[in-house]
Short mmCIF file of C-alpha atoms in Angstrom, two decimals:
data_model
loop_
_atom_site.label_atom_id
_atom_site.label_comp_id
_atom_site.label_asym_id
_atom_site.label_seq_id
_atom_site.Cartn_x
_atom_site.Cartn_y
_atom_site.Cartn_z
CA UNK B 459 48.47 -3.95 -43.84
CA UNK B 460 48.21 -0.78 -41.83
CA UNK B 461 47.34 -0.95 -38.35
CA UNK B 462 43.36 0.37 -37.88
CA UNK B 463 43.59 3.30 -34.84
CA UNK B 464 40.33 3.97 -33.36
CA UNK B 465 40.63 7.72 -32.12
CA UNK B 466 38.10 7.48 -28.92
CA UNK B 467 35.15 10.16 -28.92
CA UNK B 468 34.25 11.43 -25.62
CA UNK B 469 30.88 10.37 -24.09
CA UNK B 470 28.06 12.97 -23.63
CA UNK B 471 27.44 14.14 -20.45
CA UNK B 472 24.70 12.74 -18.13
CA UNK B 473 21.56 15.48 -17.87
CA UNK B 474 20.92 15.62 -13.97
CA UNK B 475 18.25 13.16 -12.66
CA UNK B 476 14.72 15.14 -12.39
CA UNK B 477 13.86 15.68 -8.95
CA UNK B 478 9.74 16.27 -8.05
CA UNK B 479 10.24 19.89 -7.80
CA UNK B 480 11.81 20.07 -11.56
CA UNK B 481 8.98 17.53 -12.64
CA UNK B 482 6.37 19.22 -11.16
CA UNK B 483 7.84 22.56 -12.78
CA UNK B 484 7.18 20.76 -16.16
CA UNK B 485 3.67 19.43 -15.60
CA UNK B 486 3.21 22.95 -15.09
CA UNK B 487 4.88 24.27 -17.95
CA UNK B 488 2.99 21.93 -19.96
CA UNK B 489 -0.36 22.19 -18.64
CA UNK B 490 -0.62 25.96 -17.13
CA UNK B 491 1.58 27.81 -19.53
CA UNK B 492 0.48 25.39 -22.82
CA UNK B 493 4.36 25.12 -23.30
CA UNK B 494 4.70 22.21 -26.21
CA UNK B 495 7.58 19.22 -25.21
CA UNK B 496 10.29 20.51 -27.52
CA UNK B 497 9.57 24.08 -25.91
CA UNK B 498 10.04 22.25 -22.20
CA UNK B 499 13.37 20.79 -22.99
CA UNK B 500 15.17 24.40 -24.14
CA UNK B 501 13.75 25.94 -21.14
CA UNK B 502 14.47 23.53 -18.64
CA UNK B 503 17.47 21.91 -20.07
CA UNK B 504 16.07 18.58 -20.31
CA UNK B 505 15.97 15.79 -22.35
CA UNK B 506 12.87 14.98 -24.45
CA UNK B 507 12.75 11.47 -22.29
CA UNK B 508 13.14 13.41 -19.31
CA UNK B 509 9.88 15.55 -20.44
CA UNK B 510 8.18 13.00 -21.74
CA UNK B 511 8.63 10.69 -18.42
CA UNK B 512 7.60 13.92 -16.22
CA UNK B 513 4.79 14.50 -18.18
CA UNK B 514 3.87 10.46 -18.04
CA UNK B 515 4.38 9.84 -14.08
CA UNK B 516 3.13 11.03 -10.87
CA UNK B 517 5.38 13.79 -9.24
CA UNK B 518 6.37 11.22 -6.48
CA UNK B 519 6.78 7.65 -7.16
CA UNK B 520 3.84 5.10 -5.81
CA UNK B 521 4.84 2.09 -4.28
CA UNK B 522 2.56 -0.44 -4.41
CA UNK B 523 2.20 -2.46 -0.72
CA UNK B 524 3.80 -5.50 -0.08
CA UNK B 525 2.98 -8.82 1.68
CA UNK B 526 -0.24 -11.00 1.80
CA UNK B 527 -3.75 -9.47 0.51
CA UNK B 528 -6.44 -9.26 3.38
CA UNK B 529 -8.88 -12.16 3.20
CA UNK B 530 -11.78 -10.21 4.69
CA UNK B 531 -12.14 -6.84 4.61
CA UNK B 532 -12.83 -4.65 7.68
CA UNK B 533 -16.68 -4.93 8.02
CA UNK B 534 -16.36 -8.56 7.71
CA UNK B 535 -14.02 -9.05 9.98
CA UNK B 536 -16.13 -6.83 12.71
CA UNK B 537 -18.66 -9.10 11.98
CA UNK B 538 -16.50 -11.85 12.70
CA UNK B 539 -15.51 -10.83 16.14
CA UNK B 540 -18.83 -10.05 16.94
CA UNK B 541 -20.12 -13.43 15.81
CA UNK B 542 -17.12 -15.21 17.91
CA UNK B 543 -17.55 -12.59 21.07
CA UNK B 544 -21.62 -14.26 21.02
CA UNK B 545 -20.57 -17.62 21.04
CA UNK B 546 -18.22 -17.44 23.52
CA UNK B 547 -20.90 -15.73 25.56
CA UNK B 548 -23.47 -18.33 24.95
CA UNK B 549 -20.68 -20.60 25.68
CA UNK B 550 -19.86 -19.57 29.42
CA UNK B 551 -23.55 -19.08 29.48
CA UNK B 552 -23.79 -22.64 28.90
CA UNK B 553 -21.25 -23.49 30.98
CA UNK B 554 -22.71 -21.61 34.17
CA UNK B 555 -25.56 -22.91 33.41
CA UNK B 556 -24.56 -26.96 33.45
CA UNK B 557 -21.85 -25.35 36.38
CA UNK B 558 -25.35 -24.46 38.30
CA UNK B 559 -27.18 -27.39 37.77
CA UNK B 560 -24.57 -29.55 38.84
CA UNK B 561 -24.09 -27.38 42.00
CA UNK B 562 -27.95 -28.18 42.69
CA UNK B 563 -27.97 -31.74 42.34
CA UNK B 564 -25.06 -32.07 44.57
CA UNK B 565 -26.64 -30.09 46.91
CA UNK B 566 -30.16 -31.83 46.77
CA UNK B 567 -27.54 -35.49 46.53
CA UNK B 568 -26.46 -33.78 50.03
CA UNK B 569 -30.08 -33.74 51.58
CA UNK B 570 -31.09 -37.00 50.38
CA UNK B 571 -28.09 -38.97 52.70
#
């Protein structure tokens, strides 16, 4: 039995990564000019994927926010302070008030002995 030799075939070279500038020179190759896909990719030099994706996607990617959604939204949460800011007021209100009262009857308690 003959040995099998497996003659190695050289890979095909990587097309350069699309930058925004190159995508956005598609978008408007395809949507200005009326340029078809096929018509993109002997212009540019660029893979049908490469059109395709540029053609598919924003010019820069979006990412989408991290972390915890808000539970109230900004009106509501106004609305919330304000609510809290009016109690508290009432509160010390209160407070002054009882504070004032007390303040009397020591000071009629005072007269009395």
């Amino acid at each position: 039995m003959e040995p099998t030799y497996h003659i190695p075939t050289p890979k095909t070279p990587k097309k350069p990564d699309c930058t925004r500038d190159d995508r956005l020179r598609i978008q408007t190759l395809y949507y200005e000019a009326g340029f078809t896909q096929d018509q993109i990719c002997l212009q540019t030099g660029f893979t049908l994927s490469q059109v395709r994706y540029a053609l598919a996607h924003r010019l820069t990617p979006q990412k989408s926010k991290t972390g915890r959604k808000l539970l109230l939204n900004t009106p509501q949460r106004k609305r919330l302070i304000e609510i809290v800011e009016l109690k508290l007021f009432e509160l010390r209100s209160r407070k002054k008030a009882t504070y004032d009262a007390l303040q009397e009857t020591n000071h009629l308690c005072h007269y009395k002995t």
